[in-house]
Amino acid sequence: MSDGHRNGAEPVGIDELLERVRAEFVRIGPQEAAAAASDGALLVDIRYAELRERDGLIPGALVVERNELEWRLDPLGSHRAPQAVSHGLRIVIVCNEGYASSLAVASLRQLGLHRATDLIGGFQAWRAAGLPVEP
């Protein structure tokens, strides 16, 4: 195709894309994320190093840079993290403000990680809710 569009699909803006992917799963707030973590869910922090160094970490969260996420969380992958034990694992993705995490969840769900979700408002909402942060 000369216009570069796959299968004749029209391009979509990022706001519409976010709306579409978020319609596929239930996002959770900071208190729900903390409760999920205490029930065995895996919190995964995908923020880049500079933000983690500046703002701190959620205790117990697995840090995986966004560009490695699918490889580290795919239970069938050769580069998986030890925590990536099954497609049924409850995963809560945390980015800085809750945008990149939604796109990451869409990608993880394509890998069959059907219980993946993200934290509304990201790390900033977690911290604003007064939940634990370590330097």
Short mmCIF file of N, CA and C in Angstrom, two decimals:
data_model
loop_
_atom_site.label_atom_id
_atom_site.label_comp_id
_atom_site.label_asym_id
_atom_site.label_seq_id
_atom_site.Cartn_x
_atom_site.Cartn_y
_atom_site.Cartn_z
N MET A 1 0.84 -1.19 0.00
CA MET A 1 0.00 0.00 0.00
C MET A 1 0.87 1.24 0.00
N SER A 2 0.51 2.17 -0.79
CA SER A 2 1.33 3.37 -0.90
C SER A 2 1.17 4.29 0.30
N ASP A 3 0.02 4.22 0.99
CA ASP A 3 -0.19 5.13 2.13
C ASP A 3 0.42 4.61 3.43
N GLY A 4 0.94 3.38 3.43
CA GLY A 4 1.60 2.85 4.61
C GLY A 4 0.65 2.28 5.66
N HIS A 5 -0.64 2.27 5.38
CA HIS A 5 -1.60 1.73 6.35
C HIS A 5 -1.77 0.24 6.14
N ARG A 6 -1.65 -0.51 7.22
CA ARG A 6 -1.82 -1.96 7.14
C ARG A 6 -3.28 -2.32 6.93
N ASN A 7 -3.52 -3.23 6.06
CA ASN A 7 -4.87 -3.76 5.83
C ASN A 7 -5.90 -2.67 5.60
N GLY A 8 -5.47 -1.51 5.14
CA GLY A 8 -6.39 -0.43 4.85
C GLY A 8 -6.95 0.25 6.09
N ALA A 9 -6.46 -0.12 7.27
CA ALA A 9 -6.96 0.49 8.50
C ALA A 9 -6.53 1.95 8.59
N GLU A 10 -7.43 2.77 9.07
CA GLU A 10 -7.11 4.18 9.24
C GLU A 10 -6.23 4.35 10.48
N PRO A 11 -5.32 5.33 10.44
CA PRO A 11 -4.50 5.59 11.62
C PRO A 11 -5.38 6.05 12.78
N VAL A 12 -4.91 5.79 13.99
CA VAL A 12 -5.66 6.18 15.18
C VAL A 12 -4.75 7.02 16.06
N GLY A 13 -5.31 8.06 16.69
CA GLY A 13 -4.53 8.89 17.61
C GLY A 13 -4.33 8.17 18.93
N ILE A 14 -3.36 8.63 19.69
CA ILE A 14 -3.02 7.98 20.95
C ILE A 14 -4.17 8.01 21.95
N ASP A 15 -4.92 9.09 22.00
CA ASP A 15 -6.04 9.15 22.95
C ASP A 15 -7.07 8.08 22.64
N GLU A 16 -7.37 7.91 21.35
CA GLU A 16 -8.34 6.89 20.96
C GLU A 16 -7.77 5.49 21.22
N LEU A 17 -6.49 5.30 20.93
CA LEU A 17 -5.86 4.01 21.18
C LEU A 17 -5.93 3.66 22.67
N LEU A 18 -5.62 4.62 23.53
CA LEU A 18 -5.71 4.38 24.98
C LEU A 18 -7.12 3.98 25.37
N GLU A 19 -8.11 4.71 24.84
CA GLU A 19 -9.51 4.40 25.14
C GLU A 19 -9.85 2.97 24.72
N ARG A 20 -9.41 2.58 23.53
CA ARG A 20 -9.69 1.23 23.03
C ARG A 20 -9.04 0.16 23.90
N VAL A 21 -7.76 0.30 24.22
CA VAL A 21 -7.10 -0.75 25.00
C VAL A 21 -7.64 -0.80 26.43
N ARG A 22 -7.96 0.35 27.00
CA ARG A 22 -8.48 0.36 28.37
C ARG A 22 -9.88 -0.25 28.47
N ALA A 23 -10.61 -0.28 27.37
CA ALA A 23 -11.94 -0.89 27.36
C ALA A 23 -11.85 -2.41 27.49
N GLU A 24 -10.66 -2.97 27.29
CA GLU A 24 -10.46 -4.43 27.31
C GLU A 24 -10.16 -5.00 28.69
N PHE A 25 -9.93 -4.14 29.70
CA PHE A 25 -9.61 -4.65 31.04
C PHE A 25 -10.04 -3.64 32.09
N VAL A 26 -10.09 -4.09 33.34
CA VAL A 26 -10.47 -3.23 34.45
C VAL A 26 -9.21 -2.71 35.12
N ARG A 27 -9.03 -1.41 35.10
CA ARG A 27 -7.88 -0.78 35.74
C ARG A 27 -8.17 -0.65 37.24
N ILE A 28 -7.12 -0.53 38.05
CA ILE A 28 -7.33 -0.44 39.49
C ILE A 28 -6.61 0.77 40.09
N GLY A 29 -7.11 1.22 41.23
CA GLY A 29 -6.53 2.36 41.92
C GLY A 29 -5.45 1.91 42.90
N PRO A 30 -4.81 2.89 43.55
CA PRO A 30 -3.70 2.58 44.45
C PRO A 30 -4.05 1.62 45.59
N GLN A 31 -5.17 1.82 46.26
CA GLN A 31 -5.54 0.94 47.37
C GLN A 31 -5.79 -0.48 46.88
N GLU A 32 -6.48 -0.60 45.73
CA GLU A 32 -6.73 -1.93 45.15
C GLU A 32 -5.42 -2.60 44.74
N ALA A 33 -4.48 -1.81 44.22
CA ALA A 33 -3.18 -2.36 43.82
C ALA A 33 -2.43 -2.88 45.04
N ALA A 34 -2.46 -2.12 46.13
CA ALA A 34 -1.78 -2.54 47.36
C ALA A 34 -2.41 -3.82 47.89
N ALA A 35 -3.74 -3.89 47.86
CA ALA A 35 -4.44 -5.10 48.31
C ALA A 35 -4.12 -6.28 47.42
N ALA A 36 -4.07 -6.06 46.10
CA ALA A 36 -3.75 -7.13 45.16
C ALA A 36 -2.34 -7.65 45.43
N ALA A 37 -1.41 -6.73 45.69
CA ALA A 37 -0.03 -7.14 45.97
C ALA A 37 0.04 -7.98 47.23
N SER A 38 -0.72 -7.61 48.25
CA SER A 38 -0.68 -8.41 49.48
C SER A 38 -1.39 -9.75 49.31
N ASP A 39 -2.20 -9.87 48.25
CA ASP A 39 -2.84 -11.15 47.92
C ASP A 39 -2.04 -11.96 46.91
N GLY A 40 -0.82 -11.51 46.60
CA GLY A 40 0.05 -12.29 45.72
C GLY A 40 0.21 -11.77 44.31
N ALA A 41 -0.46 -10.67 43.97
CA ALA A 41 -0.27 -10.10 42.63
C ALA A 41 1.16 -9.56 42.51
N LEU A 42 1.65 -9.55 41.30
CA LEU A 42 2.98 -9.02 41.02
C LEU A 42 2.86 -7.58 40.55
N LEU A 43 3.40 -6.65 41.35
CA LEU A 43 3.47 -5.26 40.91
C LEU A 43 4.74 -5.12 40.08
N VAL A 44 4.61 -4.54 38.89
CA VAL A 44 5.75 -4.39 37.99
C VAL A 44 5.93 -2.92 37.64
N ASP A 45 7.05 -2.37 38.06
CA ASP A 45 7.39 -0.96 37.84
C ASP A 45 8.15 -0.83 36.54
N ILE A 46 7.55 -0.15 35.55
CA ILE A 46 8.20 -0.01 34.24
C ILE A 46 8.79 1.39 34.03
N ARG A 47 8.86 2.19 35.09
CA ARG A 47 9.43 3.53 34.95
C ARG A 47 10.92 3.44 34.64
N TYR A 48 11.43 4.43 33.95
CA TYR A 48 12.86 4.41 33.64
C TYR A 48 13.66 4.83 34.87
N ALA A 49 14.94 4.48 34.85
CA ALA A 49 15.82 4.60 36.02
C ALA A 49 15.80 6.00 36.64
N GLU A 50 15.82 7.03 35.83
CA GLU A 50 15.86 8.39 36.35
C GLU A 50 14.66 8.68 37.26
N LEU A 51 13.48 8.22 36.86
CA LEU A 51 12.28 8.44 37.69
C LEU A 51 12.33 7.62 38.97
N ARG A 52 12.82 6.38 38.87
CA ARG A 52 12.93 5.55 40.07
C ARG A 52 13.91 6.17 41.06
N GLU A 53 15.02 6.67 40.55
CA GLU A 53 16.03 7.30 41.41
C GLU A 53 15.49 8.58 42.03
N ARG A 54 14.72 9.34 41.27
CA ARG A 54 14.19 10.61 41.76
C ARG A 54 13.09 10.40 42.80
N ASP A 55 12.15 9.47 42.51
CA ASP A 55 10.93 9.36 43.31
C ASP A 55 10.90 8.17 44.26
N GLY A 56 11.77 7.18 44.06
CA GLY A 56 11.76 6.00 44.92
C GLY A 56 11.04 4.83 44.28
N LEU A 57 10.90 3.77 45.08
CA LEU A 57 10.34 2.51 44.60
C LEU A 57 9.19 2.06 45.48
N ILE A 58 8.32 1.27 44.91
CA ILE A 58 7.27 0.60 45.68
C ILE A 58 7.91 -0.66 46.26
N PRO A 59 7.92 -0.81 47.58
CA PRO A 59 8.55 -2.00 48.17
C PRO A 59 7.95 -3.28 47.61
N GLY A 60 8.82 -4.20 47.19
CA GLY A 60 8.38 -5.49 46.67
C GLY A 60 8.05 -5.51 45.19
N ALA A 61 8.00 -4.35 44.55
CA ALA A 61 7.68 -4.32 43.11
C ALA A 61 8.86 -4.85 42.31
N LEU A 62 8.55 -5.57 41.23
CA LEU A 62 9.56 -6.03 40.29
C LEU A 62 9.83 -4.88 39.32
N VAL A 63 11.09 -4.50 39.19
CA VAL A 63 11.45 -3.44 38.25
C VAL A 63 11.84 -4.08 36.92
N VAL A 64 11.10 -3.70 35.87
CA VAL A 64 11.39 -4.19 34.51
C VAL A 64 11.23 -3.00 33.59
N GLU A 65 12.31 -2.60 32.94
CA GLU A 65 12.21 -1.48 32.01
C GLU A 65 11.20 -1.84 30.92
N ARG A 66 10.49 -0.85 30.42
CA ARG A 66 9.41 -1.08 29.46
C ARG A 66 9.87 -1.87 28.24
N ASN A 67 11.07 -1.61 27.74
CA ASN A 67 11.52 -2.28 26.52
C ASN A 67 11.86 -3.75 26.74
N GLU A 68 11.87 -4.21 27.98
CA GLU A 68 12.14 -5.62 28.28
C GLU A 68 10.90 -6.36 28.78
N LEU A 69 9.79 -5.65 28.96
CA LEU A 69 8.63 -6.17 29.66
C LEU A 69 8.11 -7.50 29.13
N GLU A 70 7.83 -7.57 27.84
CA GLU A 70 7.25 -8.79 27.29
C GLU A 70 8.19 -9.97 27.44
N TRP A 71 9.47 -9.74 27.25
CA TRP A 71 10.45 -10.84 27.37
C TRP A 71 10.56 -11.33 28.80
N ARG A 72 10.44 -10.43 29.77
CA ARG A 72 10.61 -10.79 31.18
C ARG A 72 9.35 -11.43 31.78
N LEU A 73 8.16 -11.10 31.24
CA LEU A 73 6.92 -11.60 31.85
C LEU A 73 6.27 -12.75 31.08
N ASP A 74 6.76 -13.08 29.91
CA ASP A 74 6.21 -14.20 29.15
C ASP A 74 6.61 -15.51 29.82
N PRO A 75 5.64 -16.25 30.38
CA PRO A 75 5.97 -17.50 31.07
C PRO A 75 6.63 -18.54 30.16
N LEU A 76 6.46 -18.40 28.84
CA LEU A 76 7.06 -19.34 27.90
C LEU A 76 8.41 -18.87 27.39
N GLY A 77 8.81 -17.67 27.77
CA GLY A 77 10.02 -17.07 27.22
C GLY A 77 11.31 -17.54 27.88
N SER A 78 12.37 -17.54 27.10
CA SER A 78 13.67 -17.96 27.63
C SER A 78 14.31 -16.88 28.50
N HIS A 79 13.82 -15.64 28.45
CA HIS A 79 14.39 -14.55 29.24
C HIS A 79 13.46 -14.11 30.37
N ARG A 80 12.53 -15.00 30.72
CA ARG A 80 11.52 -14.60 31.71
C ARG A 80 12.11 -14.39 33.10
N ALA A 81 11.46 -13.53 33.86
CA ALA A 81 11.82 -13.33 35.27
C ALA A 81 11.34 -14.54 36.05
N PRO A 82 12.00 -14.87 37.15
CA PRO A 82 11.58 -16.02 37.97
C PRO A 82 10.12 -15.92 38.42
N GLN A 83 9.61 -14.70 38.57
CA GLN A 83 8.22 -14.49 39.02
C GLN A 83 7.20 -14.80 37.93
N ALA A 84 7.62 -14.87 36.68
CA ALA A 84 6.70 -15.08 35.55
C ALA A 84 6.41 -16.56 35.41
N VAL A 85 5.57 -17.06 36.31
CA VAL A 85 5.36 -18.50 36.42
C VAL A 85 4.18 -19.03 35.63
N SER A 86 3.21 -18.18 35.30
CA SER A 86 2.04 -18.69 34.57
C SER A 86 1.28 -17.56 33.90
N HIS A 87 0.46 -17.94 32.91
CA HIS A 87 -0.39 -16.97 32.23
C HIS A 87 -1.52 -16.48 33.14
N GLY A 88 -1.77 -17.20 34.24
CA GLY A 88 -2.81 -16.81 35.17
C GLY A 88 -2.34 -15.88 36.27
N LEU A 89 -1.07 -15.49 36.24
CA LEU A 89 -0.52 -14.60 37.25
C LEU A 89 -1.22 -13.25 37.20
N ARG A 90 -1.61 -12.74 38.37
CA ARG A 90 -2.18 -11.39 38.43
C ARG A 90 -1.02 -10.41 38.40
N ILE A 91 -1.03 -9.51 37.44
CA ILE A 91 0.05 -8.54 37.25
C ILE A 91 -0.55 -7.14 37.25
N VAL A 92 0.08 -6.23 37.99
CA VAL A 92 -0.32 -4.83 37.98
C VAL A 92 0.87 -4.01 37.49
N ILE A 93 0.71 -3.41 36.32
CA ILE A 93 1.78 -2.61 35.73
C ILE A 93 1.70 -1.18 36.27
N VAL A 94 2.87 -0.67 36.67
CA VAL A 94 2.96 0.69 37.23
C VAL A 94 3.95 1.50 36.38
N CYS A 95 3.46 2.58 35.80
CA CYS A 95 4.36 3.52 35.14
C CYS A 95 4.34 4.80 35.98
N ASN A 96 4.73 5.92 35.44
CA ASN A 96 4.79 7.12 36.25
C ASN A 96 3.40 7.71 36.52
N GLU A 97 2.57 7.82 35.47
CA GLU A 97 1.27 8.47 35.64
C GLU A 97 0.09 7.66 35.12
N GLY A 98 0.33 6.42 34.66
CA GLY A 98 -0.78 5.57 34.25
C GLY A 98 -1.16 5.61 32.78
N TYR A 99 -0.24 6.01 31.92
CA TYR A 99 -0.52 6.02 30.48
C TYR A 99 0.22 4.89 29.78
N ALA A 100 1.55 4.90 29.88
CA ALA A 100 2.35 3.85 29.24
C ALA A 100 1.96 2.47 29.77
N SER A 101 1.54 2.42 31.02
CA SER A 101 1.17 1.14 31.62
C SER A 101 -0.03 0.51 30.92
N SER A 102 -0.97 1.32 30.47
CA SER A 102 -2.15 0.78 29.77
C SER A 102 -1.74 0.12 28.46
N LEU A 103 -0.82 0.76 27.73
CA LEU A 103 -0.35 0.17 26.47
C LEU A 103 0.45 -1.10 26.76
N ALA A 104 1.21 -1.11 27.85
CA ALA A 104 1.97 -2.30 28.23
C ALA A 104 1.03 -3.46 28.55
N VAL A 105 -0.07 -3.18 29.26
CA VAL A 105 -1.04 -4.22 29.59
C VAL A 105 -1.63 -4.82 28.31
N ALA A 106 -1.95 -3.97 27.34
CA ALA A 106 -2.51 -4.47 26.07
C ALA A 106 -1.55 -5.46 25.44
N SER A 107 -0.27 -5.15 25.48
CA SER A 107 0.74 -6.03 24.91
C SER A 107 0.83 -7.34 25.69
N LEU A 108 0.82 -7.27 27.02
CA LEU A 108 0.90 -8.48 27.84
C LEU A 108 -0.32 -9.37 27.63
N ARG A 109 -1.48 -8.76 27.46
CA ARG A 109 -2.69 -9.54 27.22
C ARG A 109 -2.62 -10.28 25.89
N GLN A 110 -1.93 -9.70 24.91
CA GLN A 110 -1.73 -10.39 23.63
C GLN A 110 -0.86 -11.63 23.81
N LEU A 111 -0.02 -11.63 24.84
CA LEU A 111 0.82 -12.80 25.16
C LEU A 111 0.06 -13.84 25.99
N GLY A 112 -1.20 -13.55 26.31
CA GLY A 112 -2.00 -14.50 27.08
C GLY A 112 -2.00 -14.24 28.58
N LEU A 113 -1.43 -13.14 29.01
CA LEU A 113 -1.43 -12.79 30.44
C LEU A 113 -2.75 -12.06 30.74
N HIS A 114 -3.81 -12.86 30.81
CA HIS A 114 -5.18 -12.34 30.84
C HIS A 114 -5.57 -11.63 32.13
N ARG A 115 -4.76 -11.75 33.18
CA ARG A 115 -5.08 -11.07 34.44
C ARG A 115 -4.26 -9.80 34.64
N ALA A 116 -3.53 -9.38 33.60
CA ALA A 116 -2.74 -8.15 33.70
C ALA A 116 -3.65 -6.93 33.71
N THR A 117 -3.29 -5.96 34.52
CA THR A 117 -3.98 -4.68 34.58
C THR A 117 -2.96 -3.60 34.90
N ASP A 118 -3.42 -2.37 35.07
CA ASP A 118 -2.49 -1.31 35.44
C ASP A 118 -3.07 -0.43 36.52
N LEU A 119 -2.17 0.37 37.09
CA LEU A 119 -2.50 1.27 38.19
C LEU A 119 -2.92 2.62 37.63
N ILE A 120 -4.16 3.00 37.88
CA ILE A 120 -4.66 4.31 37.46
C ILE A 120 -3.82 5.39 38.15
N GLY A 121 -3.25 6.28 37.37
CA GLY A 121 -2.44 7.36 37.94
C GLY A 121 -1.01 6.98 38.22
N GLY A 122 -0.67 5.70 38.04
CA GLY A 122 0.70 5.24 38.17
C GLY A 122 1.33 5.45 39.53
N PHE A 123 2.65 5.49 39.52
CA PHE A 123 3.42 5.66 40.76
C PHE A 123 3.02 6.95 41.49
N GLN A 124 2.74 8.00 40.74
CA GLN A 124 2.39 9.28 41.37
C GLN A 124 1.11 9.15 42.20
N ALA A 125 0.14 8.36 41.72
CA ALA A 125 -1.10 8.14 42.48
C ALA A 125 -0.82 7.29 43.71
N TRP A 126 0.06 6.28 43.56
CA TRP A 126 0.45 5.42 44.69
C TRP A 126 1.03 6.29 45.80
N ARG A 127 1.98 7.14 45.43
CA ARG A 127 2.65 8.00 46.42
C ARG A 127 1.65 8.99 47.03
N ALA A 128 0.80 9.59 46.20
CA ALA A 128 -0.19 10.56 46.68
C ALA A 128 -1.18 9.93 47.65
N ALA A 129 -1.41 8.60 47.49
CA ALA A 129 -2.33 7.91 48.39
C ALA A 129 -1.67 7.57 49.73
N GLY A 130 -0.40 7.92 49.87
CA GLY A 130 0.30 7.68 51.13
C GLY A 130 0.76 6.25 51.31
N LEU A 131 0.80 5.50 50.21
CA LEU A 131 1.25 4.10 50.28
C LEU A 131 2.78 4.06 50.36
N PRO A 132 3.34 2.94 50.82
CA PRO A 132 4.78 2.88 51.09
C PRO A 132 5.64 3.10 49.84
N VAL A 133 6.69 3.90 50.04
CA VAL A 133 7.70 4.17 49.01
C VAL A 133 9.05 4.10 49.71
N GLU A 134 10.00 3.42 49.07
CA GLU A 134 11.35 3.40 49.62
C GLU A 134 12.30 4.14 48.68
N PRO A 135 13.34 4.74 49.25
CA PRO A 135 14.27 5.52 48.42
C PRO A 135 15.05 4.64 47.45
#
